[in-house]
Short mmCIF file of C-alpha atoms (C1' of nucleotides) in Angstrom, two decimals:
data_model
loop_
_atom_site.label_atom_id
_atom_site.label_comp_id
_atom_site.label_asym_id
_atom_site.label_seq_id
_atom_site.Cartn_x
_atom_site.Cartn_y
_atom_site.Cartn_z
CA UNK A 13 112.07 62.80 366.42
CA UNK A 14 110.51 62.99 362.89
CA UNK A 15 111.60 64.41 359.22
CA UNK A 16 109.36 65.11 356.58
CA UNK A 17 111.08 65.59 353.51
CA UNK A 18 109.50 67.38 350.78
CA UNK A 19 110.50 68.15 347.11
CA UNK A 20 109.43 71.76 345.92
CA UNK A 21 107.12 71.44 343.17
CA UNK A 22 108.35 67.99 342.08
CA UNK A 23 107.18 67.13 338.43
CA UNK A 24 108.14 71.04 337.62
CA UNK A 25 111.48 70.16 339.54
CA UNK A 26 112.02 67.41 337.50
CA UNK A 27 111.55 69.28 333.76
CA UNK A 28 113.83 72.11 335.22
CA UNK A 29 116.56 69.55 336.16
CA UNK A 30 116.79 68.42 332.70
CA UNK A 31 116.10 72.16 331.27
CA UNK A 32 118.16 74.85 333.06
CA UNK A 33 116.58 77.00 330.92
CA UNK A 34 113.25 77.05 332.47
CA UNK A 35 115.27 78.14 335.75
CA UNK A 36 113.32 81.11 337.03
CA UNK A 37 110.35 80.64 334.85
CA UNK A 38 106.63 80.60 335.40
CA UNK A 39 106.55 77.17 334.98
CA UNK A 40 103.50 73.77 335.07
CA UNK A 41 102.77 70.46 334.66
CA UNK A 42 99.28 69.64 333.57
CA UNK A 43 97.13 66.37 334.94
CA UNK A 44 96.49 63.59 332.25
CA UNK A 45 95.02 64.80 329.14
CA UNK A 46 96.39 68.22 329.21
CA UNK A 47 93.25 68.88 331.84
CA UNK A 48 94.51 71.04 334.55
CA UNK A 49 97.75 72.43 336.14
CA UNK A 50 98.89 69.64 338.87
CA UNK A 51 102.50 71.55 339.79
CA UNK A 52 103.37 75.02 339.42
CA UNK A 53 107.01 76.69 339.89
CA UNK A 54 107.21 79.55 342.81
CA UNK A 55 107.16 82.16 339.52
CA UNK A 56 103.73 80.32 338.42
CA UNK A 57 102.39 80.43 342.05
CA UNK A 58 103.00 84.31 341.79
CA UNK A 59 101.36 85.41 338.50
CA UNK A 60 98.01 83.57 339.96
CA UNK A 61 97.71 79.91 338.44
CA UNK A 62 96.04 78.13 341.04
CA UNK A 63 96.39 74.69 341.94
CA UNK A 64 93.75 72.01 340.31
CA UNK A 65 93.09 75.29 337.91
CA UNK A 66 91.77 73.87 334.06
CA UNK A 67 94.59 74.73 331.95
CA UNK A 68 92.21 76.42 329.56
CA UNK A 69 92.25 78.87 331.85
CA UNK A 70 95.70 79.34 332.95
CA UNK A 71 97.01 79.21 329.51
CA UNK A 72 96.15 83.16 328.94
CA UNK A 73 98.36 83.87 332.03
CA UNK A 74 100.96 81.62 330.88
CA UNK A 75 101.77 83.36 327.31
CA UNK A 76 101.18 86.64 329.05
CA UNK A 77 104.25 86.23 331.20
CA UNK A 78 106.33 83.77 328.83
CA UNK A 79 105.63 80.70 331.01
CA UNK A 80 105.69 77.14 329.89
CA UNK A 81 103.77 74.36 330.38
CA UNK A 82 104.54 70.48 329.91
CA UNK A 83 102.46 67.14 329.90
CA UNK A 84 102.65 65.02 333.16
CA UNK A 85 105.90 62.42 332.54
CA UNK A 86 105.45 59.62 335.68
CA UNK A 87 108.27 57.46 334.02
CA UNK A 88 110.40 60.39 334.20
CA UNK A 89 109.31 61.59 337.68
CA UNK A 90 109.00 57.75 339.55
CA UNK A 91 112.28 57.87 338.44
CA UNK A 92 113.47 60.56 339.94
CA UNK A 93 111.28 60.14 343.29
CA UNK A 94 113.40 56.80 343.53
CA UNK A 95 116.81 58.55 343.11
CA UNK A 96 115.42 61.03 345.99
CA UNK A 97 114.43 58.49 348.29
CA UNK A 98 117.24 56.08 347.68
CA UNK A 99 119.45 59.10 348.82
CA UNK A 100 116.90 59.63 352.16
CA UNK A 101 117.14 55.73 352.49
CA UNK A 102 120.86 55.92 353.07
CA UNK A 103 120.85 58.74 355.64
CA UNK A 104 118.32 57.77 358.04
CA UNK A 105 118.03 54.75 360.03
CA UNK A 106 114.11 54.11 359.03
CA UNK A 107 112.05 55.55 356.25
CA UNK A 108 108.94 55.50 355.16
CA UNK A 109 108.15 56.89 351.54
CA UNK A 110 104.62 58.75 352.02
CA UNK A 111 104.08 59.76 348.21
CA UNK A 112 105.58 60.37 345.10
CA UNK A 113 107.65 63.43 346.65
CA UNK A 114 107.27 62.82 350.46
CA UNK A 115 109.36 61.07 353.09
CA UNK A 116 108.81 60.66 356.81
CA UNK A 117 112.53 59.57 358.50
CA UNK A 118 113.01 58.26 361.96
CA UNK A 119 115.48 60.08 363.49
CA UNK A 120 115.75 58.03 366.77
CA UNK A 121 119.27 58.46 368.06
CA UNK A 122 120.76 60.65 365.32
CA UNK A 123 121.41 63.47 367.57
CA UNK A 124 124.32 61.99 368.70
CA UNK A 125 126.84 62.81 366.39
CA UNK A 126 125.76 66.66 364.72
CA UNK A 127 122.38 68.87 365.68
CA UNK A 128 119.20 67.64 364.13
CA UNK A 129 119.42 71.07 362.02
CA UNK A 130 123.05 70.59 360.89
CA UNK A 131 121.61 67.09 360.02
CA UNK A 132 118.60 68.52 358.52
CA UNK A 133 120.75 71.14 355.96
CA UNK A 134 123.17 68.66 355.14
CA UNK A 135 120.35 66.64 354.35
CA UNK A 136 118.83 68.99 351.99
CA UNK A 137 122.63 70.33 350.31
CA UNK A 138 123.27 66.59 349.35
CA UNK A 139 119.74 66.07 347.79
CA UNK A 140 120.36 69.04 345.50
CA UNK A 141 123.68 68.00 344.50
CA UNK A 142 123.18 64.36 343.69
CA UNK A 143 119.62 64.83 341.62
CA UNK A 144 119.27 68.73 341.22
CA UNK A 145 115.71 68.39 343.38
CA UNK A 146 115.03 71.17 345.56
CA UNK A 147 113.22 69.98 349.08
CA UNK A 148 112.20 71.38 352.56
CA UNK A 149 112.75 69.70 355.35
CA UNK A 150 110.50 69.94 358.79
CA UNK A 151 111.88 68.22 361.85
CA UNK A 152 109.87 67.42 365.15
CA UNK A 153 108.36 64.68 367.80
CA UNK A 154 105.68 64.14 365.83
CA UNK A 155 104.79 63.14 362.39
CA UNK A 156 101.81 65.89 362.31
CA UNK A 157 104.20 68.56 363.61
CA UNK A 158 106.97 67.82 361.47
CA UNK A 159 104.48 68.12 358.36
CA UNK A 160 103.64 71.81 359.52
CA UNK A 161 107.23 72.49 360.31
CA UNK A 162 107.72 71.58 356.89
CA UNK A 163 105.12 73.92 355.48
CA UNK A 164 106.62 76.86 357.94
CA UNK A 165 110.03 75.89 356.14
CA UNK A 166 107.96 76.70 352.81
CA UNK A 167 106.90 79.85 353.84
CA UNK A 168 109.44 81.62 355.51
CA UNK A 169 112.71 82.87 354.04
CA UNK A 170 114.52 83.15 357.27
CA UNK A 171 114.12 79.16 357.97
CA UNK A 172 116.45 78.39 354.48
CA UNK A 173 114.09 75.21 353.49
CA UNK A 174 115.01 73.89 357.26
CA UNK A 175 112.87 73.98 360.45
CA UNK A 176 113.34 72.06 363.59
CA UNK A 177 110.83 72.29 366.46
CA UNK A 178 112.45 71.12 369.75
CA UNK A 179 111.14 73.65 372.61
CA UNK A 180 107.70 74.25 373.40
CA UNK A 181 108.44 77.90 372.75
CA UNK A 182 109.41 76.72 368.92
CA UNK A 183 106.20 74.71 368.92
CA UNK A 184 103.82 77.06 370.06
CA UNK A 185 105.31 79.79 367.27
CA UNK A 186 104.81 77.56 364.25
CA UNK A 187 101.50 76.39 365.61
CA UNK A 188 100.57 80.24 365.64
CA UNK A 189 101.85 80.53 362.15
CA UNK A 190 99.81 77.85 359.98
CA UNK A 191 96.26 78.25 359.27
CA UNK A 192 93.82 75.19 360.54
CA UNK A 193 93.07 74.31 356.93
CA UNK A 194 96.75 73.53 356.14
CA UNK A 195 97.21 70.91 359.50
CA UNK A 196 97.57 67.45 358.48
CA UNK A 197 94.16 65.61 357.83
CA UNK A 198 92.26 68.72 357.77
CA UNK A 199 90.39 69.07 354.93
CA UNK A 200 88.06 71.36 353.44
CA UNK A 201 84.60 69.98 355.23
CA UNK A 202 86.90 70.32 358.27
CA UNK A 203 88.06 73.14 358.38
CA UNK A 204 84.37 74.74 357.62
CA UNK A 205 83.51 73.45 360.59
CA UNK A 206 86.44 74.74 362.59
CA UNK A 207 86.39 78.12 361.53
CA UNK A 208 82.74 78.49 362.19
CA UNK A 209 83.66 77.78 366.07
CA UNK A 210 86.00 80.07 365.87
CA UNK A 211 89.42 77.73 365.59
CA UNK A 212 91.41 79.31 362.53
CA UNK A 213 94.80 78.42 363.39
CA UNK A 214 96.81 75.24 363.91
CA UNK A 215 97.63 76.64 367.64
CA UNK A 216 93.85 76.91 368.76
CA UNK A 217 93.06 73.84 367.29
CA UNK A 218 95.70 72.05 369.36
CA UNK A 219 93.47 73.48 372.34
CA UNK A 220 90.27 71.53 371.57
CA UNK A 221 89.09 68.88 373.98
CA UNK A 222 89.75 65.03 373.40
CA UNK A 223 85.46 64.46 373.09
CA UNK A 224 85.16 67.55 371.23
CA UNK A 225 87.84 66.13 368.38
CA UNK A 226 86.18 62.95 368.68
CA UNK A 227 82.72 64.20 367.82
CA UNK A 228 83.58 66.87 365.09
CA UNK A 229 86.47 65.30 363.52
CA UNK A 230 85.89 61.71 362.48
CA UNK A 231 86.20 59.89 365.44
CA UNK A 232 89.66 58.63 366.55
CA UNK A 233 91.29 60.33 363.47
CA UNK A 234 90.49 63.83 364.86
CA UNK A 235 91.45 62.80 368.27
CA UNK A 236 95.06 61.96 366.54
CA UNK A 237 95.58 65.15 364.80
CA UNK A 238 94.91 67.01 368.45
CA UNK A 239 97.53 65.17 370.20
CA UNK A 240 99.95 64.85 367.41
CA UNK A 241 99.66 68.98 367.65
CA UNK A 242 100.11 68.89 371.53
CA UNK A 243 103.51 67.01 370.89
CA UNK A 244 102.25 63.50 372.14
CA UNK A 245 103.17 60.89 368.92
CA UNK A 246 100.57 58.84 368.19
CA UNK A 247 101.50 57.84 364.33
CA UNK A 248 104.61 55.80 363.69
CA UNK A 249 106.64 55.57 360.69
CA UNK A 250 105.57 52.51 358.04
CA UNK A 251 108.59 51.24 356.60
CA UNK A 252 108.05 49.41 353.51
CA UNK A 253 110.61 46.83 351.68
CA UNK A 254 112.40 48.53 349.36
CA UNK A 255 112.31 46.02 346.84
CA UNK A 256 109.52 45.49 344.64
CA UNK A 257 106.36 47.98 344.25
CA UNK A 258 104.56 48.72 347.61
CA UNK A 259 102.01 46.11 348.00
CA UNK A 260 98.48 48.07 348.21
CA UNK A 261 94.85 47.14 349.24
CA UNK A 262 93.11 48.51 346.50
CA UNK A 263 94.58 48.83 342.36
CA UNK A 264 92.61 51.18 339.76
CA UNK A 265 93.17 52.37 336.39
CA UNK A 266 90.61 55.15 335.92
CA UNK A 267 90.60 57.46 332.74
CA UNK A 268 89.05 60.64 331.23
CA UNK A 269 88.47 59.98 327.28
CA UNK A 270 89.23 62.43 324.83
CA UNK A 271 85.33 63.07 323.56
CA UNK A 272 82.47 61.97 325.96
CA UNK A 273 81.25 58.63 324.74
CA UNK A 274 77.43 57.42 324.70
CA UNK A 275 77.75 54.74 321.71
CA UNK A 276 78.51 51.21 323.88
CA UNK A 277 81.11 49.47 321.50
CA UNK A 278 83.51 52.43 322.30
CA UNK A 279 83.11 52.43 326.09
CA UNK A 280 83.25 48.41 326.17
CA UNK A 281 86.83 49.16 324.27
CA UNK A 282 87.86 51.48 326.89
CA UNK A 283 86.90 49.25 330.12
CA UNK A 284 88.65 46.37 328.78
CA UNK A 285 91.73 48.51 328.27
CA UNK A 286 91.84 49.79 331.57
CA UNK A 287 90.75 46.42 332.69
CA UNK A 288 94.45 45.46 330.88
CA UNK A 289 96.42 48.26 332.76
CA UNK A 290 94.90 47.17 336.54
CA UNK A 291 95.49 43.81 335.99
CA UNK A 292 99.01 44.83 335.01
CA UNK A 293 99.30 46.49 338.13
CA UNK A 294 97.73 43.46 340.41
CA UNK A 295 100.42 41.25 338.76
CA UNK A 296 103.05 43.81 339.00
CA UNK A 297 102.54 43.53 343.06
CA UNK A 298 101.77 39.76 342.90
CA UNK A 299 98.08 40.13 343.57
CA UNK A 300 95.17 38.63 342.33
CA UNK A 301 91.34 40.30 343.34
CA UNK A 302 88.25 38.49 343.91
CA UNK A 303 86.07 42.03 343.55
CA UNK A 304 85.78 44.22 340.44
CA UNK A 305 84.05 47.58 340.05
CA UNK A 306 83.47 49.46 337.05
CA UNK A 307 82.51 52.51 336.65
CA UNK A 308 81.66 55.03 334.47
CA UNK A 309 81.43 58.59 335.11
CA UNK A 310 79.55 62.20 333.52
CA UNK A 311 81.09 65.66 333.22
CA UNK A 312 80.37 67.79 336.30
CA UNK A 313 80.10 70.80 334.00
CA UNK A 314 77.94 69.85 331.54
CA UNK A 315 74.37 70.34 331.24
CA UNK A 316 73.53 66.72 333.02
CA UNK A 317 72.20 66.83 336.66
CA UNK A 318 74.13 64.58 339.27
CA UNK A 319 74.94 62.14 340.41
CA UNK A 320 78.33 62.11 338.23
CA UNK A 321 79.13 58.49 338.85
CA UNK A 322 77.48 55.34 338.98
CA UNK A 323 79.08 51.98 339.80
CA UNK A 324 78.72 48.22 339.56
CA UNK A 325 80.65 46.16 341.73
CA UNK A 326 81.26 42.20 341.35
CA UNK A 327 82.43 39.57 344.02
CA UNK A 328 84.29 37.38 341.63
CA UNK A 329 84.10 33.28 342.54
CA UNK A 330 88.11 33.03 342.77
CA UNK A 331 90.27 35.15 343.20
CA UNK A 332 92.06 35.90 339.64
CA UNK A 333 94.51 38.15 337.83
CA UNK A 334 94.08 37.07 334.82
CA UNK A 335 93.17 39.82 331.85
CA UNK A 336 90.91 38.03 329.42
CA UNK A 337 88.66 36.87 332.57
CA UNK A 338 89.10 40.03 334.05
CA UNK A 339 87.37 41.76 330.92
CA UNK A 340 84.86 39.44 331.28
CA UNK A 341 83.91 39.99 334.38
CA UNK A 342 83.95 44.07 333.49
CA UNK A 343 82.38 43.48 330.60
CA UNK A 344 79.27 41.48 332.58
CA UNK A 345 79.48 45.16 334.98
CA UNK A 346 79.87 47.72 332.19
CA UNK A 347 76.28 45.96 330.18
CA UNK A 348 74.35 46.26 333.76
CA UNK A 349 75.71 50.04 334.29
CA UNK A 350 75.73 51.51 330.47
CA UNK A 351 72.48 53.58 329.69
CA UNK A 352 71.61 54.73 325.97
CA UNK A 353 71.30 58.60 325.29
CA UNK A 354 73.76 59.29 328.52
CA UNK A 355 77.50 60.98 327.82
CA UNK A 356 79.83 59.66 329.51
CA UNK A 357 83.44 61.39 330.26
CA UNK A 358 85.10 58.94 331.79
CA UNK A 359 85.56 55.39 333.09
CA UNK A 360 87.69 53.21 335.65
CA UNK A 361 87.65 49.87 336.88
CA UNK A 362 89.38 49.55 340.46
CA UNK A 363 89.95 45.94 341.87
CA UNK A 364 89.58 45.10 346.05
CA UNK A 365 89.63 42.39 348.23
CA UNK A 366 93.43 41.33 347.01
CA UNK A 367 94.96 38.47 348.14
CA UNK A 368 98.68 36.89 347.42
CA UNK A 369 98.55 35.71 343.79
CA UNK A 370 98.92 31.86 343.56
CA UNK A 371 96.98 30.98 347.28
CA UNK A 372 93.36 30.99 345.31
CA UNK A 373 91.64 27.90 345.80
CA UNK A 374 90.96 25.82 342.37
CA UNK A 375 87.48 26.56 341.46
CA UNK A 376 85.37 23.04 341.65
CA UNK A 377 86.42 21.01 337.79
CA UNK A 378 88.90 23.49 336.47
CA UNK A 379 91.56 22.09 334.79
CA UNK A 380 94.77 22.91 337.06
CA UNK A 381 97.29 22.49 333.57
CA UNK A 382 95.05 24.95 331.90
CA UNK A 383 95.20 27.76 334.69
CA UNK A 384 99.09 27.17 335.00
CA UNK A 385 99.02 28.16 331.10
CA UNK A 386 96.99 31.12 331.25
CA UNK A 387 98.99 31.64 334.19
CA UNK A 388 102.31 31.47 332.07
CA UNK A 389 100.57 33.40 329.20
CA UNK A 390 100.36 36.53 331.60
CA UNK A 391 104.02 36.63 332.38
CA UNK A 392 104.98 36.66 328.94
CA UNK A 393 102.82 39.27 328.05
CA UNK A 394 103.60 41.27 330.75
CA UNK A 395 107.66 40.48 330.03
CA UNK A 396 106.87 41.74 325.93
CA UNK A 397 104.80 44.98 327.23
CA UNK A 398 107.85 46.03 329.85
CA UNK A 399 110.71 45.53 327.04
CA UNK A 400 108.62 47.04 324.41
CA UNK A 401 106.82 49.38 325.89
CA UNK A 402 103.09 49.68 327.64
CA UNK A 403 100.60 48.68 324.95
CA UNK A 404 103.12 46.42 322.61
CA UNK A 405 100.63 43.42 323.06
CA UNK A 406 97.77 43.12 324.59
CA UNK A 407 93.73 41.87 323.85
CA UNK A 408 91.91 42.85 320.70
CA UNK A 409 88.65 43.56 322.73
CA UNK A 410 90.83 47.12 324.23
CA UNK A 411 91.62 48.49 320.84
CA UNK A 412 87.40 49.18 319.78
CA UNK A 413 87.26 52.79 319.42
CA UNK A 414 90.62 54.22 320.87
CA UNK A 415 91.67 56.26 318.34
CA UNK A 416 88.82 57.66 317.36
CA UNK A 417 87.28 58.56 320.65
CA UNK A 418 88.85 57.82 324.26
CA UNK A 419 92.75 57.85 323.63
CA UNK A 420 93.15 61.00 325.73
CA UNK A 421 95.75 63.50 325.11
CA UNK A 422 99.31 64.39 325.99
CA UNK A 423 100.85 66.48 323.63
CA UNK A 424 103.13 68.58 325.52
CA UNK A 425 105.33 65.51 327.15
CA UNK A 426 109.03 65.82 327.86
CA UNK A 427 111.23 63.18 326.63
CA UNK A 428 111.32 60.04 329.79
CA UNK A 429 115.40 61.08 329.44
CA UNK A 430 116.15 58.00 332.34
CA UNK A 431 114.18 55.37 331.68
CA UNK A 432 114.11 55.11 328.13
CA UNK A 433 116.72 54.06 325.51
CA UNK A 434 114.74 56.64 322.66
CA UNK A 435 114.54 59.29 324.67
CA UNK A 436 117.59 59.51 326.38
CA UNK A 437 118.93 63.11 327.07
CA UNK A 438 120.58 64.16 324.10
CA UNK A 439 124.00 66.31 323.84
CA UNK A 440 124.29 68.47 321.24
CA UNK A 441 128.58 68.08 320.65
CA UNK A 442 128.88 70.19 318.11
CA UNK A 443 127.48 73.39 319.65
CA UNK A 444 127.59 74.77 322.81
CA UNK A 445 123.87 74.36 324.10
CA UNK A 446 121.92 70.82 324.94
CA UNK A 447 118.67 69.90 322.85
"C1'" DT B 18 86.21 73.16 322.21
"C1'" DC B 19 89.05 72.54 326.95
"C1'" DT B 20 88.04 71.00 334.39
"C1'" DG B 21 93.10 64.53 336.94
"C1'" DG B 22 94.09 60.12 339.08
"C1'" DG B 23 95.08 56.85 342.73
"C1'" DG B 24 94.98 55.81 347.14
"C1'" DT B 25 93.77 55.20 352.70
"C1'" DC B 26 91.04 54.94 356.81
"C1'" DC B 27 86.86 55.34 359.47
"C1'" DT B 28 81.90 55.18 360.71
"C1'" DA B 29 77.14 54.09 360.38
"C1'" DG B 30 73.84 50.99 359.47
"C1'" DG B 31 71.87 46.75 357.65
"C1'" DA B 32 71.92 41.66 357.52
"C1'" DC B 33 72.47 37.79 359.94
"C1'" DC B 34 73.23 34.69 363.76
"C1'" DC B 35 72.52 32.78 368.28
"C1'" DT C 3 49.49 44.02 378.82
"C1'" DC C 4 53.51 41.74 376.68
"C1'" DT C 5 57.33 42.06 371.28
"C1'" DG C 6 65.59 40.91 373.42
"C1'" DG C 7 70.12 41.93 372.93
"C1'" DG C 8 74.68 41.50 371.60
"C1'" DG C 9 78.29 40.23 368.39
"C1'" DT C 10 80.14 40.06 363.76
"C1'" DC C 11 80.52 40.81 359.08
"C1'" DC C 12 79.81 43.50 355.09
"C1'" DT C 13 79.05 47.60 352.33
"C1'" DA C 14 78.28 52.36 351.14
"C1'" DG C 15 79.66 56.65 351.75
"C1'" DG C 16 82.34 60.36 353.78
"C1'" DA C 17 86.58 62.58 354.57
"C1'" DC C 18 91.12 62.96 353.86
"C1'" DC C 19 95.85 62.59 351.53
"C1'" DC C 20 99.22 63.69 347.52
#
DNA sequence: TCTGGGGTCCTAGGACCC
DNA sequence: TCTGGGGTCCTAGGACCC
């Protein structure tokens, strides 16, 4: 049997935890550069602020009905996803930590000493106590099911956050309940498709033939989804070691910029900055990449005609994570991709093909004492910008311009109250109230 | 005025080789 | 008249996730 562990609108979780105030409050947090809402309390949901809504938009409704909203905070929330899933970690023999607020648990052989739904509340009651983050919990055989139990859990008052699935009769119920567009892997092109043949809930979609998933779903992916809803696992958990950032396959920094750009100097600022932050993140996971792609990208609601994006990609000699090559290298793709008279909105430069830092083979006559410095020069940097914050040091070629025009904003940020020493929570001791 | 960011996996099709 | 076929590798693009 399977878990999936959710928090209940996380970032806005995470401001309310540290402001009891806000408790029953239309409350959001708003993408990166104040753009548009990304979580919404149940009291947002209600007054009509839509998820992925511009915050332009929602701001009207917001003063309307005394809401508040607040700049994303990831140092504040990756730090309280880790408290959350350090707690999960402890009471369940396997985890595997799907996203920022999600956890699948394995809960082979825990029947044994309490109910999977006296586990399940428990579960959920010692969550809220220790970090004051509300979750739902789904429990069933399969990963796929116990997402939609989950999202059953969401919806209905009478499960209290908690839904196990054991009996085919239980199955069959929430399958009836969920429409096809909120299963697991079906997306919006997806579900289209479904609903045009007729299949608009979760239970007639588990119904669908093997070939006919196959065909009309993606292949082998569709095929999955059908038999995970029939109650036949085919997904398993992915533990990951718990020390150390998760190792991935692909690292990008990608940015909107405060004004849309069309002067180069500017944009070549930008790219090498981001350029900085990925290669932060490759040496962060001890990576280095031997392909780089820039690219830069238009506003989808502006008067220019599509397509948005355009990319350049490089496959780099030797593998490498060092920053001043790296801008190079992004510097070579951002000349071949820049156009005059075009306005550009934003940018990103996303690194593939990553191997273990330190296995590259010596490119043919470089100096192996000189790569060992540069080598040595990374660390340090990377030690300076982690004690002193992001930014502290870093190469003059990422500073043209970023005041001025691509610096994006953030101006309604909560203070990162655990993970930094100048903006720890502050007690007010000589009243009665916190500020 | 103002519309996010970072990932994964899969398939189709071309290039290339024998 | 007759003009192979199969395997592998790579990339672009689609679809999905949170």
């Amino acid at each position: 049997m399977f878990a999936l562990v959710d928090c209940n609108s996380f970032y806005v979780s995470c401001e309310q935890a540290f402001q009891p105030r806000l408790a029953g409050k239309p409350v959001v947090v708003l993408s990166n550069n104040d753009g548009c809402i990304v979580s919404r309390s149940s009291e947002a949901k209600v007054i009509g602020i839509r998820m992925g809504m511009p915050y332009f938009q929602a701001k009207p409704l917001l003063a309307q009905h005394h809401g508040q909203a607040f700049s994303s905070n990831y140092a504040l929330y990756g730090d309280m996803s880790r408290r959350v899933m350090g707690h999960l970690a402890e009471a369940a023999p396997e985890i595997e930590v799907y996203s920022i607020d999600e956890a699948f648990l394995n809960l082979t052989g825990m029947q044994r000493t309490e109910s999977l739904e006296a586990y399940g509340r428990r579960l959920r009651h010692e969550v809220l106590q220790y970090t004051h983050i509300p979750t739902c919990i789904g429990i069933a055989p399969t990963k796929t099911l116990a997402k939609l139990a989950n999202r059953v859990a969401k919806r209905y008052d009478a499960c209290n956050h908690v839904l196990l699935l054991e009996s085919a009769e239980q199955r069959e119920w929430a399958l009836k309940q969920v429409p096809v567009e909120e299963v697991w892997g079906i997306g919006r092109r997806y579900a289209l498709k479904l609903h045009e043949q007729g299949i608009t809930t979760a239970a007639s979609l588990a119904r669908v033939s093997d070939a006919w998933a196959r065909k009309h779903l993606g292949g082998v992916v569709g095929a999955r989804i059908v038999r995970e809803l029939q109650g036949q696992s085919c997904l398993e958990i992915i533990p990951q070691d718990t020390d150390g950032p998760l190792a991935r396959q692909s690292v990008a920094f990608t940015r909107s910029f405060g004004t849309p750009l069309a002067a180069y100097p500017p944009l070549a600022g930008a790219v090498a900055a981001f350029t900085s932050r990925a290669a932060e993140k490759l040496r962060r996971q001890h990576s280095a990449t031997n392909m780089l792609t820039v690219f830069l990208g238009k506003s989808r609601f502006g008067p220019e005609p599509p397509p948005y994006t355009s990319s350049v990609t490089l496959n780099l000699p030797v593998a490498t994570s060092d920053t001043a090559e790296l801008i190079r290298y992004a510097q070579t793709a951002l000349k071949k991709l820049w156009r005059p008279n075009s306005h550009y909105q934003k940018a990103g430069v996303v690194f593939d093909g990553l191997e273990t830092a330190g296995q590259q083979q010596l490119q043919l006559f470089e100096d192996a004492g000189q790569v060992e410095l540069r080598v040595r020069l990374m660390a340090e940097l990377d030690q300076l910008n982690s004690r002193y914050g992001a930014g502290t040091i870093g190469f003059a070629a990422a500073l043209a311009g970023k005041e001025e025009s691509w610096a994006g904003k953030k101006n309604l940020r909560t203070p990162a109250y655990t993970t930094s020493f100048e903006e720890l929570w502050r007690i007010n001791m000589d009243g009665n109230s916190f500020s």
